[in-house]
PDB file of C-alpha atoms in Angstrom:
ATOM      1  CA  LEU H   1      18.349 -21.473  19.676  1.00  0.00           C
ATOM      2  CA  LYS H   2      15.583 -20.499  22.123  1.00  0.00           C
ATOM      3  CA  TYR H   3      12.934 -18.912  19.909  1.00  0.00           C
ATOM      4  CA  PHE H   4      12.123 -17.195  16.610  1.00  0.00           C
ATOM      5  CA  ILE H   5      10.566 -13.748  16.248  1.00  0.00           C
ATOM      6  CA  SER H   6       8.090 -13.039  13.448  1.00  0.00           C
ATOM      7  CA  GLY H   7       7.486  -9.523  12.160  1.00  0.00           C
ATOM      8  CA  GLY H   8       7.050  -7.438   9.033  1.00  0.00           C
ATOM      9  CA  ALA H   9       3.759  -9.077   8.032  1.00  0.00           C
ATOM     10  CA  PRO H  10       0.933 -10.877   9.860  1.00  0.00           C
ATOM     11  CA  LEU H  11       1.746 -14.405  10.992  1.00  0.00           C
ATOM     12  CA  ASN H  12      -0.868 -16.908   9.899  1.00  0.00           C
ATOM     13  CA  PRO H  13      -2.013 -18.660  13.108  1.00  0.00           C
ATOM     14  CA  GLU H  14      -1.867 -22.055  11.397  1.00  0.00           C
ATOM     15  CA  ILE H  15       1.816 -21.562  10.611  1.00  0.00           C
ATOM     16  CA  GLY H  16       2.486 -20.402  14.154  1.00  0.00           C
ATOM     17  CA  SER H  17       0.655 -23.400  15.594  1.00  0.00           C
ATOM     18  CA  PHE H  18       2.642 -25.727  13.312  1.00  0.00           C
ATOM     19  CA  PHE H  19       5.959 -24.452  14.653  1.00  0.00           C
ATOM     20  CA  MET H  20       4.686 -24.569  18.219  1.00  0.00           C
ATOM     21  CA  ALA H  21       3.666 -28.216  17.718  1.00  0.00           C
ATOM     22  CA  LEU H  22       7.269 -28.917  16.702  1.00  0.00           C
ATOM     23  CA  GLY H  23       8.463 -27.383  19.949  1.00  0.00           C
ATOM     24  CA  VAL H  24       9.730 -24.196  18.301  1.00  0.00           C
ATOM     25  CA  LYS H  25       8.707 -21.023  20.115  1.00  0.00           C
ATOM     26  CA  LEU H  26       7.558 -18.459  17.557  1.00  0.00           C
ATOM     27  CA  LEU H  27       6.979 -14.982  18.965  1.00  0.00           C
ATOM     28  CA  GLN H  28       4.926 -12.631  16.850  1.00  0.00           C
ATOM     29  CA  GLY H  29       5.638  -8.947  17.318  1.00  0.00           C
ATOM     30  CA  TYR H  30       4.470  -5.631  15.927  1.00  0.00           C
ATOM     31  CA  GLY H  31       6.165  -2.387  15.067  1.00  0.00           C
ATOM     32  CA  GLN H  32       6.636   0.475  12.654  1.00  0.00           C
ATOM     33  CA  THR H  33       9.648   2.420  11.465  1.00  0.00           C
ATOM     34  CA  GLU H  34       8.052   5.513  13.015  1.00  0.00           C
ATOM     35  CA  ALA H  35       8.232   3.735  16.395  1.00  0.00           C
ATOM     36  CA  SER H  36      11.901   2.755  16.179  1.00  0.00           C
ATOM     37  CA  PRO H  37      10.522   0.067  15.393  1.00  0.00           C
ATOM     38  CA  VAL H  38       9.152  -2.334  18.068  1.00  0.00           C
ATOM     39  CA  ILE H  39       5.784  -1.599  19.681  1.00  0.00           C
ATOM     40  CA  SER H  40       4.760  -4.969  21.108  1.00  0.00           C
ATOM     41  CA  ALA H  41       5.837  -8.605  21.171  1.00  0.00           C
ATOM     42  CA  ASN H  42       4.849 -11.940  22.619  1.00  0.00           C
ATOM     43  CA  ARG H  43       6.993 -13.182  25.487  1.00  0.00           C
ATOM     44  CA  PRO H  44       8.597 -16.664  25.624  1.00  0.00           C
ATOM     45  CA  GLY H  45       6.804 -17.474  28.881  1.00  0.00           C
ATOM     46  CA  LYS H  46       3.320 -16.621  27.611  1.00  0.00           C
ATOM     47  CA  ILE H  47       2.605 -16.849  23.908  1.00  0.00           C
ATOM     48  CA  LYS H  48      -0.739 -16.053  22.330  1.00  0.00           C
ATOM     49  CA  ILE H  49      -0.112 -17.036  18.737  1.00  0.00           C
ATOM     50  CA  GLU H  50      -2.962 -14.978  17.228  1.00  0.00           C
ATOM     51  CA  THR H  51      -1.747 -11.769  18.881  1.00  0.00           C
ATOM     52  CA  VAL H  52       1.294  -9.517  18.603  1.00  0.00           C
ATOM     53  CA  GLY H  53       1.748  -9.558  22.367  1.00  0.00           C
ATOM     54  CA  PRO H  54       1.625  -6.750  24.919  1.00  0.00           C
ATOM     55  CA  PRO H  55       3.437  -3.418  24.482  1.00  0.00           C
ATOM     56  CA  VAL H  56       7.151  -3.451  25.254  1.00  0.00           C
ATOM     57  CA  ALA H  57       8.489  -1.497  28.218  1.00  0.00           C
ATOM     58  CA  GLY H  58       8.060   2.266  27.929  1.00  0.00           C
ATOM     59  CA  VAL H  59       5.314   2.085  25.295  1.00  0.00           C
ATOM     60  CA  GLU H  60       1.728   3.208  25.822  1.00  0.00           C
ATOM     61  CA  VAL H  61      -1.020   1.953  23.521  1.00  0.00           C
ATOM     62  CA  ARG H  62      -4.639   3.042  23.267  1.00  0.00           C
ATOM     63  CA  PHE H  63      -7.343   2.696  20.651  1.00  0.00           C
ATOM     64  CA  ALA H  64      -9.256   5.406  18.799  1.00  0.00           C
ATOM     65  CA  ASP H  65     -13.036   5.192  18.473  1.00  0.00           C
ATOM     66  CA  ASP H  66     -12.672   3.457  15.092  1.00  0.00           C
ATOM     67  CA  GLY H  67     -10.201   0.899  16.484  1.00  0.00           C
ATOM     68  CA  GLU H  68      -7.032   2.544  15.163  1.00  0.00           C
ATOM     69  CA  ILE H  69      -3.983   1.759  17.290  1.00  0.00           C
ATOM     70  CA  LEU H  70      -2.350   4.820  18.833  1.00  0.00           C
ATOM     71  CA  VAL H  71       1.151   4.668  20.331  1.00  0.00           C
ATOM     72  CA  ARG H  72       3.033   6.977  22.684  1.00  0.00           C
ATOM     73  CA  GLY H  73       6.525   6.835  24.186  1.00  0.00           C
ATOM     74  CA  ASP H  74      10.154   7.883  23.844  1.00  0.00           C
ATOM     75  CA  LEU H  75      10.504   5.493  20.908  1.00  0.00           C
ATOM     76  CA  LEU H  76       8.519   7.737  18.541  1.00  0.00           C
ATOM     77  CA  MET H  77      10.232   9.487  15.679  1.00  0.00           C
ATOM     78  CA  LYS H  78      10.646  13.266  15.709  1.00  0.00           C
ATOM     79  CA  GLY H  79       8.946  13.469  12.329  1.00  0.00           C
ATOM     80  CA  TYR H  80       9.306  12.810   8.613  1.00  0.00           C
ATOM     81  CA  TRP H  81      12.268  14.487   6.934  1.00  0.00           C
ATOM     82  CA  ARG H  82      11.212  17.873   5.571  1.00  0.00           C
ATOM     83  CA  ASP H  83       7.529  16.870   5.575  1.00  0.00           C
ATOM     84  CA  ASP H  84       5.697  18.783   8.279  1.00  0.00           C
ATOM     85  CA  HIS H  85       2.284  17.995   6.778  1.00  0.00           C
ATOM     86  CA  SER H  86       2.724  14.209   6.998  1.00  0.00           C
ATOM     87  CA  THR H  87       4.270  14.534  10.459  1.00  0.00           C
ATOM     88  CA  ALA H  88       1.273  16.493  11.741  1.00  0.00           C
ATOM     89  CA  ALA H  89      -1.086  13.858  10.332  1.00  0.00           C
ATOM     90  CA  ALA H  90       0.844  10.964  11.878  1.00  0.00           C
ATOM     91  CA  ILE H  91       1.584  12.406  15.336  1.00  0.00           C
ATOM     92  CA  ARG H  92      -1.195  14.239  17.148  1.00  0.00           C
ATOM     93  CA  ASP H  93      -0.987  15.348  20.768  1.00  0.00           C
ATOM     94  CA  GLY H  94       2.016  13.097  21.248  1.00  0.00           C
ATOM     95  CA  TRP H  95       0.303   9.960  19.900  1.00  0.00           C
ATOM     96  CA  LEU H  96       1.382   8.123  16.748  1.00  0.00           C
ATOM     97  CA  TYR H  97      -1.613   7.215  14.597  1.00  0.00           C
ATOM     98  CA  THR H  98      -0.418   3.892  13.176  1.00  0.00           C
ATOM     99  CA  GLY H  99      -3.103   3.332  10.535  1.00  0.00           C
ATOM    100  CA  ASP H 100      -3.582  -0.190  11.909  1.00  0.00           C
ATOM    101  CA  ILE H 101      -6.865  -1.450  13.353  1.00  0.00           C
ATOM    102  CA  GLY H 102      -6.818  -3.708  16.373  1.00  0.00           C
ATOM    103  CA  SER H 103      -8.051  -4.641  19.816  1.00  0.00           C
ATOM    104  CA  CYS H 104      -6.653  -5.631  23.182  1.00  0.00           C
ATOM    105  CA  ASP H 105      -7.593  -8.478  25.550  1.00  0.00           C
ATOM    106  CA  ASP H 106      -7.708  -8.471  29.351  1.00  0.00           C
ATOM    107  CA  ASP H 107      -4.014  -9.447  29.530  1.00  0.00           C
ATOM    108  CA  GLY H 108      -2.976  -6.486  27.392  1.00  0.00           C
ATOM    109  CA  TYR H 109      -2.190  -8.616  24.327  1.00  0.00           C
ATOM    110  CA  ILE H 110      -2.860  -6.779  21.075  1.00  0.00           C
ATOM    111  CA  THR H 111      -4.556  -8.304  18.034  1.00  0.00           C
ATOM    112  CA  ILE H 112      -4.125  -6.591  14.655  1.00  0.00           C
ATOM    113  CA  THR H 113      -7.186  -6.923  12.459  1.00  0.00           C
ATOM    114  CA  GLY H 114      -6.055  -4.896   9.457  1.00  0.00           C
ATOM    115  CA  ARG H 115      -5.011  -1.578   7.968  1.00  0.00           C
ATOM    116  CA  LYS H 116      -7.505   1.278   7.799  1.00  0.00           C
ATOM    117  CA  LYS H 117      -6.800   1.681   4.087  1.00  0.00           C
ATOM    118  CA  GLU H 118      -7.339  -2.055   3.508  1.00  0.00           C
ATOM    119  CA  ILE H 119     -10.859  -2.169   4.884  1.00  0.00           C
ATOM    120  CA  ILE H 120     -13.669  -2.831   2.427  1.00  0.00           C
ATOM    121  CA  VAL H 121     -17.101  -1.446   3.246  1.00  0.00           C
ATOM    122  CA  ASN H 122     -19.669  -3.572   1.420  1.00  0.00           C
ATOM    123  CA  SER H 123     -23.022  -2.370   0.133  1.00  0.00           C
ATOM    124  CA  GLY H 124     -24.586  -3.278   3.478  1.00  0.00           C
ATOM    125  CA  GLY H 125     -22.188  -1.007   5.356  1.00  0.00           C
ATOM    126  CA  GLU H 126     -20.246  -3.895   6.928  1.00  0.00           C
ATOM    127  CA  ASN H 127     -16.462  -3.654   7.318  1.00  0.00           C
ATOM    128  CA  ILE H 128     -14.263  -6.407   5.889  1.00  0.00           C
ATOM    129  CA  VAL H 129     -10.478  -6.582   6.248  1.00  0.00           C
ATOM    130  CA  GLN H 130      -9.047  -7.477   2.835  1.00  0.00           C
ATOM    131  CA  SER H 131      -5.714  -8.687   4.160  1.00  0.00           C
ATOM    132  CA  ARG H 132      -7.360 -11.279   6.432  1.00  0.00           C
ATOM    133  CA  VAL H 133      -9.323 -12.798   3.547  1.00  0.00           C
ATOM    134  CA  GLU H 134      -6.275 -12.742   1.267  1.00  0.00           C
ATOM    135  CA  ALA H 135      -4.123 -14.400   3.936  1.00  0.00           C
ATOM    136  CA  LEU H 136      -6.567 -17.289   4.284  1.00  0.00           C
ATOM    137  CA  LEU H 137      -6.709 -17.697   0.510  1.00  0.00           C
ATOM    138  CA  THR H 138      -2.957 -17.706   0.018  1.00  0.00           C
ATOM    139  CA  ILE H 139      -2.301 -20.176   2.842  1.00  0.00           C
ATOM    140  CA  GLU H 140      -3.819 -22.731   0.474  1.00  0.00           C
ATOM    141  CA  PRO H 141      -1.085 -24.436  -1.601  1.00  0.00           C
ATOM    142  CA  GLU H 142      -3.045 -23.972  -4.835  1.00  0.00           C
ATOM    143  CA  ILE H 143      -3.098 -20.161  -4.544  1.00  0.00           C
ATOM    144  CA  GLU H 144       0.107 -18.174  -4.916  1.00  0.00           C
ATOM    145  CA  GLN H 145      -1.338 -14.655  -4.712  1.00  0.00           C
ATOM    146  CA  ALA H 146      -4.752 -13.056  -4.314  1.00  0.00           C
ATOM    147  CA  LEU H 147      -6.401  -9.668  -4.314  1.00  0.00           C
ATOM    148  CA  VAL H 148      -9.882  -9.247  -2.862  1.00  0.00           C
ATOM    149  CA  ASP H 149     -12.346  -6.672  -4.189  1.00  0.00           C
ATOM    150  CA  GLY H 150     -15.863  -5.683  -3.158  1.00  0.00           C
ATOM    151  CA  ASP H 151     -15.982  -2.112  -1.880  1.00  0.00           C
ATOM    152  CA  ARG H 152     -19.627  -0.909  -2.022  1.00  0.00           C
ATOM    153  CA  ARG H 153     -20.531  -4.288  -3.523  1.00  0.00           C
ATOM    154  CA  PRO H 154     -22.939  -6.941  -2.160  1.00  0.00           C
ATOM    155  CA  TRP H 155     -20.269  -9.669  -1.982  1.00  0.00           C
ATOM    156  CA  LEU H 156     -16.548 -10.229  -2.411  1.00  0.00           C
ATOM    157  CA  ALA H 157     -14.744 -11.158  -5.598  1.00  0.00           C
ATOM    158  CA  ALA H 158     -11.052 -11.928  -6.075  1.00  0.00           C
ATOM    159  CA  VAL H 159      -8.224 -11.910  -8.569  1.00  0.00           C
ATOM    160  CA  ILE H 160      -6.310 -15.136  -8.020  1.00  0.00           C
ATOM    161  CA  VAL H 161      -2.855 -16.215  -9.166  1.00  0.00           C
ATOM    162  CA  PRO H 162      -2.697 -20.032  -9.057  1.00  0.00           C
ATOM    163  CA  SER H 163       0.477 -21.662  -7.797  1.00  0.00           C
ATOM    164  CA  ALA H 164       2.837 -23.441 -10.186  1.00  0.00           C
ATOM    165  CA  GLU H 165       1.786 -26.739  -8.597  1.00  0.00           C
ATOM    166  CA  ALA H 166      -1.897 -26.027  -9.306  1.00  0.00           C
ATOM    167  CA  ARG H 167      -1.152 -25.202 -12.926  1.00  0.00           C
ATOM    168  CA  ALA H 168       0.895 -28.384 -13.276  1.00  0.00           C
ATOM    169  CA  THR H 169      -1.903 -30.476 -11.752  1.00  0.00           C
ATOM    170  CA  ALA H 170      -4.686 -29.106 -13.954  1.00  0.00           C
ATOM    171  CA  ALA H 171      -4.936 -30.605 -17.420  1.00  0.00           C
ATOM    172  CA  SER H 172      -6.808 -27.639 -18.910  1.00  0.00           C
ATOM    173  CA  ASP H 173      -7.921 -24.099 -18.153  1.00  0.00           C
ATOM    174  CA  GLU H 174     -11.330 -25.402 -17.144  1.00  0.00           C
ATOM    175  CA  ALA H 175      -9.772 -27.969 -14.814  1.00  0.00           C
ATOM    176  CA  LEU H 176      -7.662 -25.211 -13.267  1.00  0.00           C
ATOM    177  CA  LYS H 177     -10.747 -23.081 -12.678  1.00  0.00           C
ATOM    178  CA  LEU H 178     -12.525 -25.993 -10.986  1.00  0.00           C
ATOM    179  CA  LEU H 179      -9.478 -26.676  -8.815  1.00  0.00           C
ATOM    180  CA  ILE H 180      -9.294 -23.045  -7.712  1.00  0.00           C
ATOM    181  CA  ALA H 181     -13.051 -22.984  -7.075  1.00  0.00           C
ATOM    182  CA  GLU H 182     -12.673 -25.953  -4.710  1.00  0.00           C
ATOM    183  CA  THR H 183      -9.751 -24.219  -3.022  1.00  0.00           C
ATOM    184  CA  VAL H 184     -11.685 -20.988  -2.552  1.00  0.00           C
ATOM    185  CA  GLU H 185     -14.544 -22.925  -0.973  1.00  0.00           C
ATOM    186  CA  ARG H 186     -12.088 -24.552   1.426  1.00  0.00           C
ATOM    187  CA  ALA H 187     -10.789 -21.128   2.450  1.00  0.00           C
ATOM    188  CA  ASN H 188     -14.342 -19.797   2.705  1.00  0.00           C
ATOM    189  CA  SER H 189     -15.142 -22.424   5.340  1.00  0.00           C
ATOM    190  CA  ARG H 190     -12.856 -20.511   7.722  1.00  0.00           C
ATOM    191  CA  LEU H 191     -14.429 -17.136   6.964  1.00  0.00           C
ATOM    192  CA  SER H 192     -17.643 -15.458   8.041  1.00  0.00           C
ATOM    193  CA  GLN H 193     -20.522 -15.080   5.599  1.00  0.00           C
ATOM    194  CA  ILE H 194     -19.635 -11.509   4.625  1.00  0.00           C
ATOM    195  CA  GLU H 195     -15.917 -12.369   4.229  1.00  0.00           C
ATOM    196  CA  ARG H 196     -16.431 -15.235   1.792  1.00  0.00           C
ATOM    197  CA  VAL H 197     -15.282 -14.894  -1.797  1.00  0.00           C
ATOM    198  CA  ARG H 198     -18.290 -15.609  -4.001  1.00  0.00           C
ATOM    199  CA  ARG H 199     -16.682 -15.261  -7.429  1.00  0.00           C
ATOM    200  CA  PHE H 200     -13.165 -14.962  -8.802  1.00  0.00           C
ATOM    201  CA  ILE H 201     -11.106 -14.524 -11.921  1.00  0.00           C
ATOM    202  CA  ILE H 202      -7.746 -16.110 -12.654  1.00  0.00           C
ATOM    203  CA  ALA H 203      -5.021 -13.561 -13.297  1.00  0.00           C
ATOM    204  CA  ASP H 204      -3.236 -13.448 -16.637  1.00  0.00           C
ATOM    205  CA  GLU H 205       0.112 -13.392 -14.812  1.00  0.00           C
ATOM    206  CA  GLY H 206       1.561 -13.204 -11.336  1.00  0.00           C
ATOM    207  CA  PHE H 207       1.893  -9.976  -9.385  1.00  0.00           C
ATOM    208  CA  THR H 208       5.537  -8.912  -9.778  1.00  0.00           C
ATOM    209  CA  THR H 209       7.729  -5.836  -9.479  1.00  0.00           C
ATOM    210  CA  GLU H 210       8.407  -6.100 -13.216  1.00  0.00           C
ATOM    211  CA  ASN H 211       4.752  -5.557 -14.112  1.00  0.00           C
ATOM    212  CA  SER H 212       4.437  -2.909 -11.365  1.00  0.00           C
ATOM    213  CA  GLN H 213       1.863  -4.949  -9.444  1.00  0.00           C
ATOM    214  CA  LEU H 214       4.209  -5.358  -6.465  1.00  0.00           C
ATOM    215  CA  THR H 215       6.177  -2.700  -4.634  1.00  0.00           C
ATOM    216  CA  ALA H 216       9.899  -3.045  -3.988  1.00  0.00           C
ATOM    217  CA  THR H 217       8.966  -4.527  -0.584  1.00  0.00           C
ATOM    218  CA  LEU H 218       6.654  -7.063  -2.299  1.00  0.00           C
ATOM    219  CA  LYS H 219       3.355  -5.488  -1.253  1.00  0.00           C
ATOM    220  CA  VAL H 220       0.523  -5.750  -3.778  1.00  0.00           C
ATOM    221  CA  ARG H 221      -0.196  -2.446  -5.501  1.00  0.00           C
ATOM    222  CA  ARG H 222      -3.938  -2.801  -5.294  1.00  0.00           C
ATOM    223  CA  HIS H 223      -4.852   0.098  -7.546  1.00  0.00           C
ATOM    224  CA  ILE H 224      -2.644  -1.246 -10.331  1.00  0.00           C
ATOM    225  CA  VAL H 225      -4.069  -4.768 -10.158  1.00  0.00           C
ATOM    226  CA  LYS H 226      -7.655  -3.528  -9.913  1.00  0.00           C
ATOM    227  CA  ALA H 227      -7.143  -1.201 -12.877  1.00  0.00           C
ATOM    228  CA  GLN H 228      -5.832  -4.049 -15.027  1.00  0.00           C
ATOM    229  CA  TYR H 229      -8.766  -6.335 -14.212  1.00  0.00           C
ATOM    230  CA  GLN H 230     -11.509  -3.771 -13.633  1.00  0.00           C
ATOM    231  CA  ASP H 231     -13.704  -4.893 -16.547  1.00  0.00           C
ATOM    232  CA  ARG H 232     -13.480  -8.587 -15.649  1.00  0.00           C
ATOM    233  CA  LEU H 233     -14.126  -7.825 -11.965  1.00  0.00           C
ATOM    234  CA  ALA H 234     -17.120  -5.652 -12.811  1.00  0.00           C
ATOM    235  CA  ALA H 235     -18.534  -8.451 -14.953  1.00  0.00           C
ATOM    236  CA  LEU H 236     -18.638 -10.749 -11.920  1.00  0.00           C
ATOM    237  CA  TYR H 237     -21.332  -8.526 -10.428  1.00  0.00           C
ATOM    238  CA  THR H 238     -23.584  -8.487 -13.501  1.00  0.00           C
ATOM    239  CA  ARG H 239     -24.453 -12.199 -13.519  1.00  0.00           C
ATOM    240  CA  GLY H 240     -26.968 -12.155 -10.684  1.00  0.00           C
ATOM    241  CA  LYS H 241     -26.541 -13.139  -7.059  1.00  0.00           C
ATOM    242  CA  PRO H 242     -24.230 -16.135  -6.465  1.00  0.00           C
ATOM    243  CA  ASP H 243     -25.500 -19.238  -4.660  1.00  0.00           C
TER     244      ASP H 243
END
């Protein structure tokens, strides 16, 4: 076994570094079904764990003014089945508009910073990538799942699903809340000021396909979760500015 390839979801750099420390080469890549599906990948001889590597052979990548990743090459799909409208929106002048936001370093290695539809714009007009904040929350063993909210708000709030281990450790609901608060602060230490979660609520249940809060591919259905907790989330912003 020479190496592993990671794809389908962002690889947390701490997990990648852990495997690398064990001597296991972990190559993060990037792709979409519309691109058949590989767009870029790290190479065994030069790994940058926080990137998805340079484009593979035959693939051109450029960036729109807003940072959206655009892809061109023979790998692109012809279009969506019987959906000319969606095809025209996705492929323009031969370029696939991926919906992902990213950047590129001097070596041509691409870094994905988030999805356009997952970007929160706070009340100060600053852009925050929800998925990045959620990834740093859920890397903590006490947090199983998280959804970050704060669009047009002065700070971020979150709906948090504690892990089974956290629930087993806490002797009461109040103890659980204190444990999660400590965990959130630990995650916040790795985030910028505008990315930090200032307040949170603990979810009544986990996000699952059965309660329609996860898709069949286990992605959080944000609008469903936010609708369920909208009153409790709104209340977090009525108690004055957090410390």
